[in-house]
Short mmCIF file of C-alpha atoms in Angstrom, two decimals:
data_model
loop_
_atom_site.label_atom_id
_atom_site.label_comp_id
_atom_site.label_asym_id
_atom_site.label_seq_id
_atom_site.Cartn_x
_atom_site.Cartn_y
_atom_site.Cartn_z
CA MET Q 1 0.00 0.00 0.00
CA GLU Q 2 1.36 3.38 -0.98
CA GLN Q 3 1.48 6.37 1.29
CA PRO Q 4 -0.32 9.56 0.29
CA THR Q 5 1.69 12.42 -1.22
CA ILE Q 6 2.83 15.03 1.28
CA GLY Q 7 1.35 18.37 0.25
CA ASP Q 8 -1.16 21.11 0.94
CA ALA Q 9 -4.04 18.76 1.78
CA PHE Q 10 -5.80 21.48 3.77
CA GLY Q 11 -5.51 24.02 0.97
CA GLU Q 12 -6.82 21.66 -1.69
CA MET Q 13 -9.74 20.79 0.53
CA ILE Q 14 -10.53 24.47 1.16
CA ARG Q 15 -10.31 25.19 -2.57
CA ASP Q 16 -12.86 22.45 -3.28
CA ALA Q 17 -15.14 23.54 -0.43
CA TYR Q 18 -15.01 27.08 -1.81
CA ALA Q 19 -15.86 25.85 -5.32
CA VAL Q 20 -18.85 23.93 -3.97
CA ARG Q 21 -20.11 26.89 -1.95
CA THR Q 22 -19.65 29.55 -4.62
CA GLY Q 23 -19.44 27.82 -7.99
CA ILE Q 24 -16.04 29.52 -8.47
CA GLY Q 25 -13.47 27.06 -9.83
CA PRO Q 26 -13.94 23.43 -10.83
CA ARG Q 27 -16.31 21.64 -8.48
CA PRO Q 28 -15.29 18.19 -7.25
CA LEU Q 29 -17.24 15.47 -9.00
CA ALA Q 30 -17.75 11.75 -8.56
CA GLY Q 31 -17.91 9.77 -11.76
CA GLY Q 32 -17.13 13.04 -13.60
CA ARG Q 33 -20.77 14.00 -13.09
CA TYR Q 34 -22.19 13.93 -9.57
CA PRO Q 35 -21.16 16.44 -6.89
CA ARG Q 36 -18.64 14.90 -4.54
CA PRO Q 37 -18.92 16.03 -0.90
CA VAL Q 38 -15.86 17.81 0.46
CA ILE Q 39 -14.83 15.92 3.57
CA GLU Q 40 -11.88 16.58 5.85
CA VAL Q 41 -10.26 13.35 6.96
CA ILE Q 42 -8.20 13.46 10.14
CA GLU Q 43 -6.03 10.50 11.04
CA ARG Q 44 -4.66 10.01 14.56
CA ASP Q 45 -1.52 8.03 15.32
CA ASP Q 46 -3.45 5.31 17.18
CA GLY Q 47 -5.26 4.38 13.95
CA LEU Q 48 -8.39 6.42 14.63
CA ILE Q 49 -9.81 8.24 11.65
CA ASN Q 50 -12.57 10.81 11.47
CA GLY Q 51 -14.24 12.58 8.61
CA ALA Q 52 -16.23 15.79 8.78
CA PRO Q 53 -17.74 18.02 6.11
CA ALA Q 54 -15.30 20.85 5.34
CA ASP Q 55 -17.90 23.51 4.68
CA HIS Q 56 -17.75 24.89 8.22
CA TYR Q 57 -14.40 26.47 7.35
CA LEU Q 58 -16.33 28.85 5.13
CA ASN Q 59 -19.48 29.44 7.11
CA GLU Q 60 -21.01 32.80 7.91
CA PRO Q 61 -21.20 34.28 11.45
CA GLY Q 62 -24.89 33.39 11.70
CA ASP Q 63 -23.88 29.72 11.48
CA TRP Q 64 -21.00 29.93 13.94
CA GLN Q 65 -20.91 28.34 17.36
CA ALA Q 66 -21.90 30.83 20.05
CA TYR Q 67 -18.42 30.73 21.61
CA ASP Q 68 -16.88 31.95 18.36
CA ARG Q 69 -19.18 34.94 18.32
CA ARG Q 70 -18.42 35.70 21.97
CA ALA Q 71 -14.70 35.39 21.26
CA LEU Q 72 -14.86 38.15 18.66
CA ARG Q 73 -16.00 40.61 21.32
CA LEU Q 74 -12.77 39.92 23.19
CA CYS Q 75 -10.60 41.32 20.40
CA ARG Q 76 -8.86 44.64 20.99
CA GLY Q 77 -6.90 46.81 18.51
CA ARG Q 78 -4.97 45.21 15.71
CA VAL Q 79 -5.62 41.48 15.31
CA LEU Q 80 -3.44 38.64 14.03
CA ASP Q 81 -5.69 35.69 13.13
CA ILE Q 82 -3.46 32.63 13.51
CA GLY Q 83 -4.44 29.65 11.41
CA ALA Q 84 -6.83 31.88 9.51
CA GLY Q 85 -7.73 29.15 7.02
CA ALA Q 86 -10.27 30.30 4.46
CA GLY Q 87 -10.65 33.59 6.35
CA ARG Q 88 -13.92 32.76 8.08
CA VAL Q 89 -13.10 34.88 11.15
CA ALA Q 90 -10.67 37.40 9.66
CA ILE Q 91 -13.11 38.43 6.95
CA GLU Q 92 -15.79 39.08 9.56
CA LEU Q 93 -13.38 41.25 11.58
CA GLN Q 94 -12.43 43.13 8.42
CA ARG Q 95 -16.14 43.69 7.72
CA ARG Q 96 -16.42 45.25 11.14
CA GLY Q 97 -13.64 47.69 10.33
CA ILE Q 98 -11.05 46.00 12.54
CA ALA Q 99 -7.44 45.89 11.32
CA VAL Q 100 -6.73 42.18 10.87
CA THR Q 101 -3.99 40.05 9.35
CA GLY Q 102 -4.73 36.44 8.43
CA LEU Q 103 -1.78 34.09 8.89
CA ASP Q 104 -1.70 30.51 7.71
CA THR Q 105 0.82 27.94 6.49
CA SER Q 106 -1.51 26.63 3.77
CA ARG Q 107 -1.01 28.34 0.43
CA GLY Q 108 -4.35 27.08 -0.89
CA ALA Q 109 -6.22 28.38 2.16
CA ILE Q 110 -4.57 31.81 1.88
CA GLU Q 111 -5.48 31.97 -1.79
CA VAL Q 112 -9.11 31.24 -0.99
CA ALA Q 113 -9.11 33.79 1.84
CA ARG Q 114 -7.79 36.43 -0.60
CA ALA Q 115 -10.32 35.44 -3.25
CA ARG Q 116 -13.03 35.93 -0.63
CA GLY Q 117 -11.76 39.46 0.00
CA LEU Q 118 -9.33 39.21 2.92
CA ARG Q 119 -6.81 41.97 2.21
CA ASP Q 120 -3.95 41.40 4.64
CA THR Q 121 -2.62 37.83 4.57
CA VAL Q 122 0.66 36.15 5.48
CA LEU Q 123 1.79 32.73 4.30
CA ALA Q 124 4.16 31.77 7.11
CA THR Q 125 4.53 30.04 10.43
CA VAL Q 126 4.24 32.15 13.57
CA ASP Q 127 7.96 31.63 14.15
CA GLU Q 128 8.82 32.98 10.71
CA PHE Q 129 6.44 35.90 11.06
CA ALA Q 130 7.80 36.82 14.50
CA GLU Q 131 10.83 38.31 12.71
CA ALA Q 132 8.55 40.97 11.17
CA ALA Q 133 8.54 44.52 12.51
CA VAL Q 134 4.76 44.66 12.88
CA ARG Q 135 3.03 44.50 16.29
CA TYR Q 136 -0.42 43.25 17.27
CA ASP Q 137 -2.82 43.87 20.12
CA THR Q 138 -4.73 40.59 19.81
CA PHE Q 139 -3.64 37.11 18.71
CA LEU Q 140 -6.74 35.20 17.76
CA LEU Q 141 -6.78 31.39 17.67
CA LEU Q 142 -10.32 30.21 16.97
CA GLY Q 143 -11.51 26.95 15.41
CA ASN Q 144 -9.82 25.06 18.26
CA ASN Q 145 -6.49 26.64 17.31
CA LEU Q 146 -5.27 26.76 20.88
CA GLY Q 147 -4.19 23.31 19.66
CA LEU Q 148 -1.38 25.03 17.73
CA LEU Q 149 0.49 25.17 21.05
CA GLU Q 150 1.22 21.53 20.13
CA SER Q 151 2.98 20.28 23.28
CA ALA Q 152 4.62 21.23 26.54
CA GLU Q 153 7.90 21.58 24.64
CA ARG Q 154 6.55 23.63 21.80
CA ALA Q 155 4.10 25.91 23.66
CA PRO Q 156 6.78 28.18 25.23
CA VAL Q 157 8.43 28.65 21.82
CA MET Q 158 5.13 29.65 20.23
CA LEU Q 159 4.27 31.92 23.16
CA ALA Q 160 7.70 33.59 22.94
CA ALA Q 161 7.13 34.28 19.24
CA LEU Q 162 3.78 35.87 20.09
CA ALA Q 163 5.47 37.97 22.80
CA ARG Q 164 7.88 39.28 20.15
CA LEU Q 165 4.92 40.28 17.97
CA ALA Q 166 3.03 41.81 20.89
CA ALA Q 167 2.21 45.49 21.26
CA PRO Q 168 2.05 46.72 24.88
CA GLY Q 169 -0.99 45.27 26.61
CA ALA Q 170 -1.48 42.58 23.94
CA ARG Q 171 -3.71 39.55 24.52
CA ILE Q 172 -4.23 36.08 23.13
CA VAL Q 173 -7.83 35.01 22.56
CA ALA Q 174 -7.83 31.26 21.97
CA GLN Q 175 -10.50 28.59 21.73
CA GLY Q 176 -9.56 25.22 23.15
CA SER Q 177 -11.18 21.90 24.01
CA ASP Q 178 -10.91 20.08 27.30
CA PRO Q 179 -10.50 16.46 26.21
CA TYR Q 180 -10.94 14.78 29.59
CA GLY Q 181 -14.73 14.78 29.93
CA THR Q 182 -15.10 11.93 27.45
CA ARG Q 183 -16.08 8.39 28.45
CA ASP Q 184 -15.31 7.03 24.99
CA PRO Q 185 -12.90 4.14 25.70
CA VAL Q 186 -10.95 4.82 22.49
CA HIS Q 187 -10.17 8.36 23.65
CA VAL Q 188 -9.59 7.41 27.28
CA ALA Q 189 -7.07 4.77 26.17
CA TYR Q 190 -5.40 7.30 23.89
CA HIS Q 191 -4.94 9.81 26.70
CA GLU Q 192 -3.43 7.10 28.87
CA ARG Q 193 -1.10 5.95 26.08
CA ASN Q 194 0.05 9.53 25.60
CA ARG Q 195 0.82 9.95 29.29
CA GLN Q 196 2.80 6.71 29.33
CA ARG Q 197 4.92 8.21 26.55
CA GLY Q 198 5.54 11.40 28.48
CA ARG Q 199 3.06 13.41 26.45
CA LEU Q 200 0.10 15.42 27.65
CA GLY Q 201 -3.06 13.30 27.56
CA GLY Q 202 -4.70 15.37 24.85
CA GLN Q 203 -1.52 15.91 22.84
CA LEU Q 204 -2.97 14.54 19.62
CA ARG Q 205 -0.65 13.37 16.88
CA LEU Q 206 -2.55 13.96 13.65
CA ARG Q 207 -2.36 14.36 9.95
CA LEU Q 208 -4.96 15.67 7.55
CA ARG Q 209 -5.73 13.77 4.39
CA TYR Q 210 -7.57 14.98 1.36
CA ARG Q 211 -7.75 12.77 -1.72
CA GLU Q 212 -4.17 11.86 -2.71
CA LEU Q 213 -2.58 14.38 -0.32
CA ALA Q 214 -1.61 14.29 3.33
CA THR Q 215 0.07 16.75 5.64
CA GLU Q 216 3.07 15.66 7.67
CA TRP Q 217 2.18 14.32 11.09
CA PHE Q 218 1.89 17.12 13.65
CA ASP Q 219 1.02 17.59 17.29
CA TYR Q 220 -2.22 19.36 18.13
CA LEU Q 221 -2.96 20.01 21.77
CA ASN Q 222 -6.32 19.59 23.43
CA CYS Q 223 -5.66 20.64 27.01
CA SER Q 224 -7.73 21.37 30.08
CA PRO Q 225 -7.82 24.89 31.50
CA ALA Q 226 -5.61 23.64 34.36
CA GLU Q 227 -3.05 22.26 31.90
CA LEU Q 228 -3.13 25.55 30.00
CA THR Q 229 -2.44 27.47 33.18
CA ALA Q 230 0.55 25.23 33.88
CA LEU Q 231 1.83 25.61 30.30
CA LEU Q 232 1.79 29.40 30.63
CA ASP Q 233 3.97 29.31 33.74
CA GLY Q 234 7.26 31.04 33.04
CA THR Q 235 6.31 32.14 29.53
CA GLY Q 236 5.50 35.76 30.42
CA TRP Q 237 1.83 35.12 29.62
CA HIS Q 238 -0.91 34.46 32.17
CA LEU Q 239 -4.54 33.45 32.00
CA LYS Q 240 -6.74 36.51 32.41
CA SER Q 241 -10.17 34.96 31.92
CA ILE Q 242 -11.80 31.85 30.60
CA ASP Q 243 -15.28 31.42 29.12
CA GLN Q 244 -16.50 27.88 29.79
CA GLN Q 245 -20.18 28.31 28.93
CA ASP Q 246 -19.97 25.66 26.20
CA ARG Q 247 -17.93 22.86 27.75
CA PRO Q 248 -15.88 21.04 26.69
CA TYR Q 249 -15.03 24.02 24.51
CA TYR Q 250 -13.66 27.18 26.09
CA VAL Q 251 -12.28 30.57 25.13
CA ALA Q 252 -9.22 31.66 27.07
CA VAL Q 253 -7.85 35.18 27.23
CA MET Q 254 -4.15 35.43 28.07
CA GLU Q 255 -2.15 38.58 28.68
CA LEU Q 256 1.51 39.40 29.10
CA ASP Q 257 2.68 39.82 32.68
CA SER Q 258 3.22 43.49 33.48
CA MET L 1 1.93 5.16 13.69
CA GLU L 2 -0.41 2.34 14.62
CA GLN L 3 -2.67 0.58 12.18
CA PRO L 4 -6.42 0.59 12.76
CA THR L 5 -8.05 -2.48 14.30
CA ILE L 6 -9.46 -4.96 11.78
CA GLY L 7 -13.16 -5.30 12.40
CA ASP L 8 -16.70 -4.57 11.27
CA ALA L 9 -16.01 -0.96 10.25
CA PHE L 10 -18.98 -0.95 7.91
CA GLY L 11 -21.36 -2.29 10.54
CA GLU L 12 -20.26 0.17 13.20
CA MET L 13 -20.72 3.00 10.73
CA ILE L 14 -24.20 1.78 9.77
CA ARG L 15 -25.14 1.46 13.44
CA ASP L 16 -24.13 5.09 14.04
CA ALA L 17 -25.87 6.32 10.90
CA TYR L 18 -29.01 4.51 12.04
CA ALA L 19 -28.77 6.08 15.50
CA VAL L 20 -28.45 9.55 13.96
CA ARG L 21 -31.40 9.01 11.62
CA THR L 22 -33.76 7.44 14.15
CA GLY L 23 -32.56 8.35 17.62
CA ILE L 24 -32.36 4.60 18.38
CA GLY L 25 -29.13 3.71 20.17
CA PRO L 26 -26.36 6.02 21.35
CA ARG L 27 -25.72 8.81 18.87
CA PRO L 28 -22.11 9.60 17.99
CA LEU L 29 -20.94 12.77 19.67
CA ALA L 30 -17.95 15.06 19.44
CA GLY L 31 -16.69 16.42 22.72
CA GLY L 32 -19.29 14.22 24.42
CA ARG L 33 -21.89 16.80 23.42
CA TYR L 34 -22.14 17.84 19.79
CA PRO L 35 -23.49 15.52 17.08
CA ARG L 36 -20.64 13.96 15.11
CA PRO L 37 -21.35 13.40 11.42
CA VAL L 38 -21.20 9.77 10.30
CA ILE L 39 -18.72 9.64 7.45
CA GLU L 40 -17.57 6.62 5.48
CA VAL L 41 -13.86 6.79 4.77
CA ILE L 42 -12.57 4.76 1.84
CA GLU L 43 -8.85 4.32 1.39
CA ARG L 44 -7.36 3.15 -1.90
CA ASP L 45 -4.00 1.42 -2.17
CA ASP L 46 -2.40 4.33 -4.05
CA GLY L 47 -2.85 6.57 -1.00
CA LEU L 48 -6.11 8.18 -2.16
CA ILE L 49 -8.72 8.68 0.51
CA ASN L 50 -12.31 9.78 0.20
CA GLY L 51 -14.99 10.51 2.73
CA ALA L 52 -18.71 10.59 2.14
CA PRO L 53 -21.69 10.92 4.47
CA ALA L 54 -22.99 7.44 5.33
CA ASP L 55 -26.64 8.39 5.51
CA HIS L 56 -27.36 7.34 1.91
CA TYR L 57 -27.16 3.71 3.07
CA LEU L 58 -30.42 4.33 4.90
CA ASN L 59 -32.27 6.60 2.54
CA GLU L 60 -35.83 6.17 1.34
CA PRO L 61 -36.78 5.35 -2.27
CA GLY L 62 -37.81 8.97 -2.85
CA ASP L 63 -34.19 9.97 -2.31
CA TRP L 64 -32.64 7.24 -4.43
CA GLN L 65 -30.86 7.74 -7.70
CA ALA L 66 -33.19 7.16 -10.66
CA TYR L 67 -31.19 4.10 -11.82
CA ASP L 68 -31.84 2.38 -8.48
CA ARG L 69 -35.57 2.85 -8.90
CA ARG L 70 -35.43 1.58 -12.49
CA ALA L 71 -33.40 -1.42 -11.34
CA LEU L 72 -36.16 -2.55 -8.98
CA ARG L 73 -38.52 -2.94 -11.93
CA LEU L 74 -36.10 -5.50 -13.35
CA CYS L 75 -36.56 -7.89 -10.43
CA ARG L 76 -38.46 -11.10 -11.04
CA GLY L 77 -39.65 -13.70 -8.51
CA ARG L 78 -37.65 -14.41 -5.40
CA VAL L 79 -34.80 -11.93 -4.82
CA LEU L 80 -31.42 -12.29 -3.13
CA ASP L 81 -30.10 -8.81 -2.29
CA ILE L 82 -26.31 -9.22 -2.22
CA GLY L 83 -24.46 -6.71 -0.06
CA ALA L 84 -27.79 -5.67 1.41
CA GLY L 85 -26.17 -3.37 3.96
CA ALA L 86 -28.72 -1.60 6.14
CA GLY L 87 -31.51 -3.05 4.01
CA ARG L 88 -32.25 0.07 1.97
CA VAL L 89 -33.29 -1.90 -1.11
CA ALA L 90 -34.45 -5.17 0.45
CA ILE L 91 -36.84 -3.42 2.81
CA GLU L 92 -38.45 -1.61 -0.12
CA LEU L 93 -38.87 -4.91 -1.99
CA GLN L 94 -40.40 -6.48 1.11
CA ARG L 95 -42.79 -3.50 1.36
CA ARG L 96 -43.88 -4.26 -2.17
CA GLY L 97 -44.68 -7.85 -1.22
CA ILE L 98 -41.69 -9.37 -2.99
CA ALA L 99 -39.93 -12.34 -1.38
CA VAL L 100 -36.45 -11.05 -0.60
CA THR L 101 -33.44 -12.22 1.36
CA GLY L 102 -30.80 -9.72 2.42
CA LEU L 103 -27.26 -11.10 2.46
CA ASP L 104 -24.28 -9.27 3.88
CA THR L 105 -20.94 -10.08 5.53
CA SER L 106 -21.30 -7.24 8.05
CA ARG L 107 -22.89 -8.32 11.30
CA GLY L 108 -23.62 -4.73 12.31
CA ALA L 109 -25.33 -3.98 9.00
CA ILE L 110 -27.47 -7.11 9.24
CA GLU L 111 -28.49 -6.18 12.78
CA VAL L 112 -29.58 -2.72 11.62
CA ALA L 113 -31.46 -4.18 8.64
CA ARG L 114 -33.34 -6.50 11.02
CA ALA L 115 -34.05 -3.65 13.45
CA ARG L 116 -35.53 -1.75 10.50
CA GLY L 117 -37.86 -4.65 9.78
CA LEU L 118 -36.09 -6.79 7.18
CA ARG L 119 -37.30 -10.31 8.00
CA ASP L 120 -35.10 -12.64 5.93
CA THR L 121 -31.39 -12.00 6.39
CA VAL L 122 -28.20 -14.01 5.97
CA LEU L 123 -24.84 -13.18 7.49
CA ALA L 124 -22.51 -14.92 5.05
CA THR L 125 -20.47 -14.59 1.90
CA VAL L 126 -22.07 -15.60 -1.38
CA ASP L 127 -19.70 -18.60 -1.50
CA GLU L 128 -20.84 -19.79 1.91
CA PHE L 129 -24.49 -19.23 1.12
CA ALA L 130 -24.22 -21.10 -2.21
CA GLU L 131 -24.22 -24.34 -0.17
CA ALA L 132 -27.79 -23.61 0.91
CA ALA L 133 -30.72 -25.49 -0.66
CA VAL L 134 -32.66 -22.33 -1.46
CA ARG L 135 -32.97 -20.96 -5.03
CA TYR L 136 -33.52 -17.42 -6.29
CA ASP L 137 -34.93 -15.85 -9.43
CA THR L 138 -33.06 -12.53 -9.13
CA PHE L 139 -29.67 -11.65 -7.70
CA LEU L 140 -29.67 -7.95 -6.97
CA LEU L 141 -26.42 -6.00 -6.63
CA LEU L 142 -27.24 -2.31 -6.25
CA GLY L 143 -25.22 0.46 -4.65
CA ASN L 144 -22.42 -0.22 -7.14
CA ASN L 145 -22.24 -3.81 -5.93
CA LEU L 146 -21.32 -5.16 -9.35
CA GLY L 147 -17.96 -4.27 -7.78
CA LEU L 148 -18.27 -7.43 -5.67
CA LEU L 149 -17.09 -9.33 -8.76
CA GLU L 150 -13.69 -8.08 -7.51
CA SER L 151 -11.39 -9.16 -10.35
CA ALA L 152 -11.02 -11.25 -13.48
CA GLU L 153 -9.90 -14.15 -11.23
CA ARG L 154 -12.66 -13.82 -8.70
CA ALA L 155 -15.62 -12.99 -11.01
CA PRO L 156 -16.07 -16.55 -12.39
CA VAL L 157 -16.04 -17.99 -8.85
CA MET L 158 -18.73 -15.55 -7.72
CA LEU L 159 -20.77 -16.13 -10.86
CA ALA L 160 -20.53 -19.92 -10.39
CA ALA L 161 -21.82 -19.54 -6.83
CA LEU L 162 -24.77 -17.52 -8.14
CA ALA L 163 -25.43 -20.19 -10.78
CA ARG L 164 -25.64 -22.78 -7.96
CA LEU L 165 -28.23 -20.58 -6.20
CA ALA L 166 -30.16 -19.91 -9.42
CA ALA L 167 -33.70 -21.08 -10.11
CA PRO L 168 -34.40 -21.82 -13.78
CA GLY L 169 -34.46 -18.55 -15.77
CA ALA L 170 -32.70 -16.58 -13.00
CA ARG L 171 -31.13 -13.19 -13.62
CA ILE L 172 -28.57 -10.91 -12.08
CA VAL L 173 -29.49 -7.22 -11.84
CA ALA L 174 -26.34 -5.29 -11.00
CA GLN L 175 -25.40 -1.64 -10.89
CA GLY L 176 -21.88 -0.82 -11.99
CA SER L 177 -19.73 2.19 -12.78
CA ASP L 178 -17.65 2.65 -15.91
CA PRO L 179 -14.46 4.20 -14.53
CA TYR L 180 -12.84 5.21 -17.81
CA GLY L 181 -14.70 8.44 -18.58
CA THR L 182 -12.72 10.37 -15.97
CA ARG L 183 -10.03 12.91 -16.83
CA ASP L 184 -8.87 13.17 -13.24
CA PRO L 185 -5.12 12.51 -13.47
CA VAL L 186 -5.11 10.71 -10.12
CA HIS L 187 -7.63 8.17 -11.42
CA VAL L 188 -6.11 7.91 -14.90
CA ALA L 189 -2.71 7.14 -13.33
CA TYR L 190 -4.33 4.58 -11.04
CA HIS L 191 -5.94 2.74 -13.94
CA GLU L 192 -2.60 2.66 -15.75
CA ARG L 193 -0.77 1.42 -12.65
CA ASN L 194 -3.34 -1.34 -12.28
CA ARG L 195 -2.88 -2.47 -15.88
CA GLN L 196 0.88 -2.53 -15.46
CA ARG L 197 0.33 -4.94 -12.58
CA GLY L 198 -1.90 -7.20 -14.66
CA ARG L 199 -5.08 -5.96 -13.05
CA LEU L 200 -8.14 -4.49 -14.69
CA GLY L 201 -7.89 -0.70 -14.82
CA GLY L 202 -10.80 -0.14 -12.47
CA GLN L 203 -9.92 -3.03 -10.15
CA LEU L 204 -9.83 -0.90 -7.03
CA ARG L 205 -7.98 -2.11 -3.97
CA LEU L 206 -9.80 -0.57 -1.03
CA ARG L 207 -10.47 -0.71 2.63
CA LEU L 208 -13.15 1.03 4.64
CA ARG L 209 -12.25 2.84 7.80
CA TYR L 210 -14.57 4.01 10.54
CA ARG L 211 -13.10 5.49 13.71
CA GLU L 212 -10.66 2.92 15.15
CA LEU L 213 -11.76 0.14 12.81
CA ALA L 214 -10.80 -0.89 9.29
CA THR L 215 -11.81 -3.73 7.03
CA GLU L 216 -9.16 -5.89 5.44
CA TRP L 217 -8.04 -4.68 2.02
CA PHE L 218 -10.31 -6.01 -0.72
CA ASP L 219 -10.73 -5.71 -4.47
CA TYR L 220 -13.76 -3.87 -5.78
CA LEU L 221 -14.28 -3.80 -9.52
CA ASN L 222 -15.40 -0.81 -11.50
CA CYS L 223 -15.57 -2.12 -15.07
CA SER L 224 -16.87 -0.91 -18.38
CA PRO L 225 -19.78 -2.71 -20.04
CA ALA L 226 -17.26 -4.16 -22.55
CA GLU L 227 -15.09 -5.51 -19.72
CA LEU L 228 -18.18 -6.97 -18.06
CA THR L 229 -19.12 -8.75 -21.27
CA ALA L 230 -15.63 -10.23 -21.47
CA LEU L 231 -15.75 -11.29 -17.82
CA LEU L 232 -18.99 -13.19 -18.40
CA ASP L 233 -17.47 -15.22 -21.22
CA GLY L 234 -17.41 -18.91 -20.29
CA THR L 235 -19.23 -18.42 -16.97
CA GLY L 236 -22.63 -19.58 -18.17
CA TRP L 237 -23.99 -16.03 -17.75
CA HIS L 238 -24.50 -13.54 -20.57
CA LEU L 239 -25.45 -9.88 -20.72
CA LYS L 240 -29.11 -9.56 -21.60
CA SER L 241 -29.56 -5.79 -21.39
CA ILE L 242 -27.84 -2.72 -20.06
CA ASP L 243 -29.36 0.58 -18.94
CA GLN L 244 -26.86 3.37 -19.53
CA GLN L 245 -29.15 6.38 -19.10
CA ASP L 246 -27.08 7.71 -16.19
CA ARG L 247 -23.50 7.27 -17.32
CA PRO L 248 -21.02 6.49 -15.92
CA TYR L 249 -23.42 4.39 -13.87
CA TYR L 250 -25.26 1.52 -15.48
CA VAL L 251 -27.60 -1.32 -14.61
CA ALA L 252 -26.80 -4.62 -16.26
CA VAL L 253 -29.13 -7.60 -16.49
CA MET L 254 -27.41 -10.97 -16.92
CA GLU L 255 -29.06 -14.32 -17.52
CA LEU L 256 -27.91 -17.90 -17.55
CA ASP L 257 -27.26 -19.37 -21.02
CA SER L 258 -30.08 -21.72 -21.98
#
């Protein structure tokens, strides 16, 4: 059995989802004739696989989860949307007259975000972009993108990069998921397996697959609010507030120590 | 990276799709709270992966493709529905007062078909069931199940088993897909790769994955009507008619030579 090709699986998926939603660009077809649904496939390193329709990456604020809408009200000043994807959130901020930059590592996603009207985009990792001279007041990580902290090893590096990009008084507004409420034995066993390997329980090792493409394997961190608090220790950032109205999902606001 | 567990991936998926559609049984949840879509993931041996919502396995005749509805009119006498799945087709035949047996190798699918009211079910392969004393007038392979012919090697074995189960004048009504109309370079390359390995171009090597489970790898044959005709040669079956109104999909009727 051959492995998939490493490439911009996320971007190709977003391109197809955009074509389906708008009719712009070739729409994915089955049998050269029937619309093919655009499904994101996420593989975990224990053999678990999950598919989910990709259209939510493009949905309008009226269709968002309530915690996403509440998170937007927590933005202050100039915003860097990290993992901006197809621009779902950044475009809404731009509509509201807020200065926003959309950052993503997926070329295809950035191209779709620009086609949808997002003006200020960056194709880079946070680490790469942290060398820029620009400063932000809010770092926004929605769509579960608190997961981009990756691991206990990686989180301080990411948080240091954000500190370099931070204007005085800057904040991080990040949506996370507490993974430990589940009773699903597959997930409970996975958390335990992670801990035995010295990883955080919810330190997922994932790759995305879309048709013939896959991303490299990457860590994506689902952590509890208590784990997040511990991860922040010594980074210069602290937890200012946390919105847990929609458990297991939460929106955390972090600020730089003064 | 660990491999998925070999098991009844199809059956578990059908069970979840049934729970979502009816509210019977535990519904799949994300984060222990939000409905999780039930997606069938199909992996091909060249690294291609596709996801599609599983709900169509349970849909009502009003939502079927037109070729499925036309295929039902081709049934005569006592029907064996091969690869009956959740009973979509067999239950409709039963509703119409037709004697029908639903055969599948997935225990979970058979359980759902029975829960939905399908009375006569068999959990077996066609080869196993061909030892039974019962005889059928129509072998029905819808939902692209002409693919169960698998390969040039396997097709005559399957067709011989059906001949053993055949009442005088029996027919096969099978829906297939002609794979060769595509211009998708991924598929064109796959067909070529297959031929170089001595396989039929559309002889797909697949496995289904659902959460932590996967089936074994199996062959599933998408063949052109011309290839089908060639496959039948010497088996005692011949092509009687073919409905190609909805290319690339077709419904073939095969009968035993007299």
